[in-house]
Amino acid sequence: MSFTEHNENGLIYMKSSKIKMRHAFTTRYGGVSTGALSSLNLGSNRGDEPENVRENWRRVCALMGVDENGCAVTKQVHKNEVKIVAEADKHICMSNVPYECDGIVTAEKGLPIWCFVADCVPVLLCDDVHKVAGAIHCGWRSSVTDILKNAVEKMESLGADRRNICAAIGPSIGKCCFETDRDVPEAIETYLSGDVEGLWTVREDGKFMVDLRAANARRLVQLGLNPDNIDISDECTYCSHDKYWSHRYSKGQRGSQGAVIMI
């Protein structure tokens, strides 16, 4: 594991040594939101005060050297759509996103691209040779419908080479806490063509404890990425609910953190 914690004027975020482009996985720390949404909530649909969300965005965008209207973002629906974005797709902070996609990729320099999570798996992708990047929200449904394959193919359409792509699989709910019924491991078994050894354990009550991060890392290797180019966070958002937003821990009363990358 080569994720490290960074502090920029009180804004706490994580970085991976595998990703050479400017990037960050945000935490709960460093914003102005209050109460149950304290403090760095990036979700405009979580019941937060709009002025708080806007200030939180101003702070995280400053990390990337842009203003709060200078990014492209996902609009996540737990499906496998990946959109190519460019300058024209810059999002006006707090406005409606005019498309639906759980992943975005770009070859546009200076355009930060974001995906959002609160237990699901955030994946940042980077071909630093050909200057192509991706930000992918991998919930279990988008994962098993092969959003990572779509992302790699969209990156290749922009000139990337999958042999050069590096991946950072960020903080998310871990195998320790991701309790599911049988449908999730069965879907993963199909997704990975049966290569599932060690990806879950079965409890005495019949529930499954699933490692979705490792499943997505395994899929990236199947897709042709070099295993040495894949970094996996060992932080569980449920266990570390004071540091990260966790939908399961908070029973839905939570904010959103983001993963961002910029060429």
GROMACS .gro file of C-alpha atoms in nm:
model
  263
    1MET     CA    1   0.000   0.000   0.000
    2SER     CA    2   0.145   0.331  -0.104
    3PHE     CA    3  -0.130   0.576  -0.014
    4THR     CA    4  -0.019   0.872   0.195
    5GLU     CA    5  -0.211   1.137   0.387
    6HIS     CA    6  -0.164   1.505   0.307
    7ASN     CA    7  -0.276   1.825   0.480
    8GLU     CA    8  -0.331   2.142   0.278
    9ASN     CA    9  -0.448   2.424   0.506
   10GLY     CA   10  -0.648   2.178   0.715
   11LEU     CA   11  -0.790   1.994   0.415
   12ILE     CA   12  -0.695   1.628   0.461
   13TYR     CA   13  -0.669   1.407   0.154
   14MET     CA   14  -0.500   1.089   0.035
   15LYS     CA   15  -0.265   1.035  -0.258
   16SER     CA   16  -0.122   0.729  -0.432
   17SER     CA   17   0.240   0.702  -0.538
   18LYS     CA   18   0.130   0.513  -0.851
   19ILE     CA   19  -0.049   0.818  -0.996
   20LYS     CA   20   0.190   1.079  -1.136
   21MET     CA   21  -0.078   1.332  -1.229
   22ARG     CA   22  -0.219   1.575  -0.972
   23HIS     CA   23  -0.491   1.391  -0.782
   24ALA     CA   24  -0.661   1.348  -0.446
   25PHE     CA   25  -0.904   1.128  -0.254
   26THR     CA   26  -1.082   1.363  -0.016
   27THR     CA   27  -1.186   1.285   0.343
   28ARG     CA   28  -1.439   1.437   0.584
   29TYR     CA   29  -1.180   1.687   0.706
   30GLY     CA   30  -1.124   2.044   0.593
   31GLY     CA   31  -1.464   2.191   0.508
   32VAL     CA   32  -1.725   2.418   0.661
   33SER     CA   33  -2.036   2.198   0.674
   34THR     CA   34  -2.186   2.140   1.019
   35GLY     CA   35  -2.376   1.883   1.221
   36ALA     CA   36  -2.409   1.535   1.069
   37LEU     CA   37  -2.246   1.669   0.750
   38SER     CA   38  -1.936   1.805   0.922
   39SER     CA   39  -1.716   1.906   0.758
   40LEU     CA   40  -1.603   1.847   0.396
   41ASN     CA   41  -1.925   1.741   0.224
   42LEU     CA   42  -1.909   1.763  -0.157
   43GLY     CA   43  -2.264   1.639  -0.220
   44SER     CA   44  -2.515   1.905  -0.323
   45ASN     CA   45  -2.804   1.660  -0.275
   46ARG     CA   46  -2.739   1.561   0.088
   47GLY     CA   47  -2.945   1.833   0.257
   48ASP     CA   48  -2.648   2.062   0.322
   49GLU     CA   49  -2.660   2.441   0.307
   50PRO     CA   50  -2.570   2.543  -0.051
   51GLU     CA   51  -2.322   2.808   0.067
   52ASN     CA   52  -2.138   2.542   0.270
   53VAL     CA   53  -2.115   2.302  -0.023
   54ARG     CA   54  -1.994   2.581  -0.251
   55GLU     CA   55  -1.720   2.679  -0.004
   56ASN     CA   56  -1.616   2.313   0.030
   57TRP     CA   57  -1.587   2.294  -0.347
   58ARG     CA   58  -1.386   2.617  -0.355
   59ARG     CA   59  -1.137   2.460  -0.114
   60VAL     CA   60  -1.092   2.129  -0.293
   61CYS     CA   61  -1.071   2.297  -0.633
   62ALA     CA   62  -0.795   2.520  -0.500
   63LEU     CA   63  -0.591   2.199  -0.459
   64MET     CA   64  -0.612   2.155  -0.835
   65GLY     CA   65  -0.549   2.520  -0.917
   66VAL     CA   66  -0.897   2.591  -1.056
   67ASP     CA   67  -1.211   2.762  -0.927
   68GLU     CA   68  -1.526   2.577  -0.824
   69ASN     CA   69  -1.667   2.599  -1.178
   70GLY     CA   70  -1.357   2.454  -1.341
   71CYS     CA   71  -1.417   2.077  -1.313
   72ALA     CA   72  -1.605   1.798  -1.488
   73VAL     CA   73  -1.803   1.559  -1.269
   74THR     CA   74  -1.994   1.233  -1.279
   75LYS     CA   75  -2.370   1.203  -1.225
   76GLN     CA   76  -2.387   0.858  -1.078
   77VAL     CA   77  -2.673   0.611  -1.122
   78HIS     CA   78  -2.494   0.282  -1.039
   79LYS     CA   79  -2.465   0.180  -1.405
   80ASN     CA   80  -2.164   0.130  -1.633
   81GLU     CA   81  -2.177   0.439  -1.857
   82VAL     CA   82  -1.842   0.616  -1.908
   83LYS     CA   83  -1.835   0.958  -2.074
   84ILE     CA   84  -1.548   1.134  -2.247
   85VAL     CA   85  -1.537   1.492  -2.119
   86ALA     CA   86  -1.357   1.806  -2.232
   87GLU     CA   87  -1.355   2.181  -2.174
   88ALA     CA   88  -1.720   2.217  -2.280
   89ASP     CA   89  -1.825   1.980  -1.999
   90LYS     CA   90  -1.709   2.203  -1.713
   91HIS     CA   91  -1.970   2.193  -1.440
   92ILE     CA   92  -2.114   2.508  -1.287
   93CYS     CA   93  -2.096   2.439  -0.914
   94MET     CA   94  -2.436   2.342  -0.762
   95SER     CA   95  -2.608   2.321  -1.102
   96ASN     CA   96  -2.769   2.012  -1.254
   97VAL     CA   97  -2.537   1.775  -1.443
   98PRO     CA   98  -2.692   1.730  -1.790
   99TYR     CA   99  -2.588   1.364  -1.838
  100GLU     CA  100  -2.574   1.039  -1.642
  101CYS     CA  101  -2.252   0.843  -1.605
  102ASP     CA  102  -2.061   0.668  -1.329
  103GLY     CA  103  -1.724   0.726  -1.492
  104ILE     CA  104  -1.556   1.002  -1.689
  105VAL     CA  105  -1.233   1.007  -1.886
  106THR     CA  106  -1.046   1.290  -2.052
  107ALA     CA  107  -0.741   1.393  -2.251
  108GLU     CA  108  -0.802   1.761  -2.171
  109LYS     CA  109  -0.512   1.923  -1.990
  110GLY     CA  110  -0.597   2.134  -1.687
  111LEU     CA  111  -0.947   1.985  -1.644
  112PRO     CA  112  -0.995   1.812  -1.306
  113ILE     CA  113  -1.239   1.519  -1.329
  114TRP     CA  114  -1.429   1.389  -1.026
  115CYS     CA  115  -1.626   1.087  -0.907
  116PHE     CA  116  -1.799   1.059  -0.569
  117VAL     CA  117  -1.832   0.789  -0.302
  118ALA     CA  118  -1.941   0.713   0.052
  119ASP     CA  119  -1.849   0.339   0.073
  120CYS     CA  120  -1.834   0.249  -0.298
  121VAL     CA  121  -1.494   0.208  -0.464
  122PRO     CA  122  -1.334   0.514  -0.630
  123VAL     CA  123  -1.082   0.430  -0.904
  124LEU     CA  124  -0.848   0.684  -1.061
  125LEU     CA  125  -0.681   0.582  -1.388
  126CYS     CA  126  -0.381   0.751  -1.547
  127ASP     CA  127  -0.174   0.699  -1.861
  128ASP     CA  128   0.097   0.955  -1.793
  129VAL     CA  129   0.276   0.875  -2.122
  130HIS     CA  130  -0.017   0.959  -2.349
  131LYS     CA  131  -0.184   1.202  -2.103
  132VAL     CA  132  -0.523   1.040  -2.054
  133ALA     CA  133  -0.703   1.012  -1.720
  134GLY     CA  134  -1.018   0.861  -1.572
  135ALA     CA  135  -1.229   0.887  -1.256
  136ILE     CA  136  -1.459   0.589  -1.206
  137HIS     CA  137  -1.726   0.521  -0.942
  138CYS     CA  138  -1.728   0.145  -0.884
  139GLY     CA  139  -2.027   0.051  -0.676
  140TRP     CA  140  -2.096  -0.320  -0.687
  141ARG     CA  141  -2.358  -0.281  -0.961
  142SER     CA  142  -2.139  -0.069  -1.187
  143SER     CA  143  -1.845  -0.299  -1.114
  144VAL     CA  144  -2.016  -0.623  -1.216
  145THR     CA  145  -2.151  -0.462  -1.535
  146ASP     CA  146  -1.787  -0.397  -1.629
  147ILE     CA  147  -1.754  -0.021  -1.600
  148LEU     CA  148  -1.376  -0.061  -1.578
  149LYS     CA  149  -1.366  -0.230  -1.920
  150ASN     CA  150  -1.568   0.059  -2.061
  151ALA     CA  151  -1.332   0.307  -1.897
  152VAL     CA  152  -1.015   0.144  -2.031
  153GLU     CA  153  -1.163   0.127  -2.382
  154LYS     CA  154  -1.271   0.493  -2.370
  155MET     CA  155  -0.921   0.588  -2.253
  156GLU     CA  156  -0.773   0.392  -2.545
  157SER     CA  157  -1.001   0.580  -2.783
  158LEU     CA  158  -0.823   0.895  -2.659
  159GLY     CA  159  -0.479   0.748  -2.727
  160ALA     CA  160  -0.399   0.563  -2.404
  161ASP     CA  161  -0.222   0.227  -2.393
  162ARG     CA  162  -0.355  -0.006  -2.124
  163ARG     CA  163  -0.001  -0.130  -2.059
  164ASN     CA  164   0.083   0.223  -1.941
  165ILE     CA  165  -0.233   0.280  -1.736
  166CYS     CA  166  -0.181   0.311  -1.361
  167ALA     CA  167  -0.472   0.271  -1.121
  168ALA     CA  168  -0.535   0.390  -0.767
  169ILE     CA  169  -0.822   0.210  -0.593
  170GLY     CA  170  -0.917   0.443  -0.311
  171PRO     CA  171  -1.067   0.419   0.038
  172SER     CA  172  -1.400   0.234   0.041
  173ILE     CA  173  -1.589  -0.022   0.244
  174GLY     CA  174  -1.361  -0.320   0.307
  175LYS     CA  175  -1.411  -0.695   0.318
  176CYS     CA  176  -1.431  -0.654   0.696
  177CYS     CA  177  -1.759  -0.461   0.667
  178PHE     CA  178  -1.915  -0.519   0.322
  179GLU     CA  179  -2.186  -0.767   0.418
  180THR     CA  180  -2.400  -0.893   0.128
  181ASP     CA  181  -2.641  -1.164   0.027
  182ARG     CA  182  -2.550  -1.430  -0.228
  183ASP     CA  183  -2.639  -1.211  -0.528
  184VAL     CA  184  -2.326  -0.995  -0.501
  185PRO     CA  185  -2.064  -1.276  -0.502
  186GLU     CA  186  -2.257  -1.456  -0.775
  187ALA     CA  187  -2.245  -1.141  -0.990
  188ILE     CA  188  -1.874  -1.099  -0.917
  189GLU     CA  189  -1.809  -1.461  -1.015
  190THR     CA  190  -1.967  -1.395  -1.354
  191TYR     CA  191  -1.786  -1.060  -1.385
  192LEU     CA  192  -1.446  -1.219  -1.323
  193SER     CA  193  -1.513  -1.540  -1.518
  194GLY     CA  194  -1.472  -1.748  -1.204
  195ASP     CA  195  -1.139  -1.597  -1.088
  196VAL     CA  196  -1.268  -1.522  -0.738
  197GLU     CA  197  -1.042  -1.705  -0.494
  198GLY     CA  198  -1.013  -1.511  -0.169
  199LEU     CA  199  -1.261  -1.239  -0.263
  200TRP     CA  200  -1.518  -1.328   0.003
  201THR     CA  201  -1.584  -1.533   0.311
  202VAL     CA  202  -1.915  -1.684   0.421
  203ARG     CA  203  -2.036  -1.632   0.777
  204GLU     CA  204  -2.227  -1.887   0.980
  205ASP     CA  205  -2.551  -1.693   0.921
  206GLY     CA  206  -2.508  -1.729   0.543
  207LYS     CA  207  -2.405  -1.368   0.479
  208PHE     CA  208  -2.104  -1.296   0.258
  209MET     CA  209  -1.818  -1.056   0.340
  210VAL     CA  210  -1.695  -0.927   0.006
  211ASP     CA  211  -1.371  -0.755  -0.102
  212LEU     CA  212  -1.492  -0.528  -0.383
  213ARG     CA  213  -1.160  -0.342  -0.406
  214ALA     CA  214  -0.969  -0.664  -0.473
  215ALA     CA  215  -1.234  -0.774  -0.723
  216ASN     CA  216  -1.185  -0.455  -0.923
  217ALA     CA  217  -0.807  -0.484  -0.902
  218ARG     CA  218  -0.835  -0.837  -1.039
  219ARG     CA  219  -1.051  -0.712  -1.325
  220LEU     CA  220  -0.794  -0.447  -1.413
  221VAL     CA  221  -0.529  -0.718  -1.443
  222GLN     CA  222  -0.764  -0.921  -1.664
  223LEU     CA  223  -0.802  -0.610  -1.880
  224GLY     CA  224  -0.427  -0.595  -1.937
  225LEU     CA  225  -0.299  -0.356  -1.671
  226ASN     CA  226   0.034  -0.438  -1.512
  227PRO     CA  227  -0.028  -0.555  -1.153
  228ASP     CA  228   0.267  -0.341  -1.044
  229ASN     CA  229   0.077  -0.034  -1.168
  230ILE     CA  230  -0.223  -0.094  -0.939
  231ASP     CA  231  -0.240   0.061  -0.592
  232ILE     CA  232  -0.509  -0.042  -0.343
  233SER     CA  233  -0.596   0.156  -0.031
  234ASP     CA  234  -0.628  -0.049   0.286
  235GLU     CA  235  -0.862   0.200   0.456
  236CYS     CA  236  -1.223   0.095   0.516
  237THR     CA  237  -1.470   0.383   0.511
  238TYR     CA  238  -1.704   0.200   0.751
  239CYS     CA  239  -1.427   0.132   1.005
  240SER     CA  240  -1.289   0.485   0.960
  241HIS     CA  241  -1.628   0.659   0.959
  242ASP     CA  242  -1.484   0.956   1.149
  243LYS     CA  243  -1.240   1.018   0.862
  244TYR     CA  244  -1.457   0.915   0.564
  245TRP     CA  245  -1.824   0.931   0.476
  246SER     CA  246  -1.986   0.588   0.511
  247HIS     CA  247  -2.338   0.536   0.382
  248ARG     CA  248  -2.378   0.209   0.570
  249TYR     CA  249  -2.242   0.330   0.900
  250SER     CA  250  -2.451   0.647   0.899
  251LYS     CA  251  -2.762   0.473   0.759
  252GLY     CA  252  -2.765   0.725   0.478
  253GLN     CA  253  -2.720   1.039   0.689
  254ARG     CA  254  -2.392   1.143   0.535
  255GLY     CA  255  -2.206   1.364   0.292
  256SER     CA  256  -2.000   1.267  -0.011
  257GLN     CA  257  -1.625   1.254  -0.063
  258GLY     CA  258  -1.461   1.268  -0.401
  259ALA     CA  259  -1.173   1.135  -0.606
  260VAL     CA  260  -1.016   1.379  -0.852
  261ILE     CA  261  -0.740   1.364  -1.113
  262MET     CA  262  -0.609   1.625  -1.356
  263ILE     CA  263  -0.371   1.608  -1.651
   0.00000   0.00000   0.00000
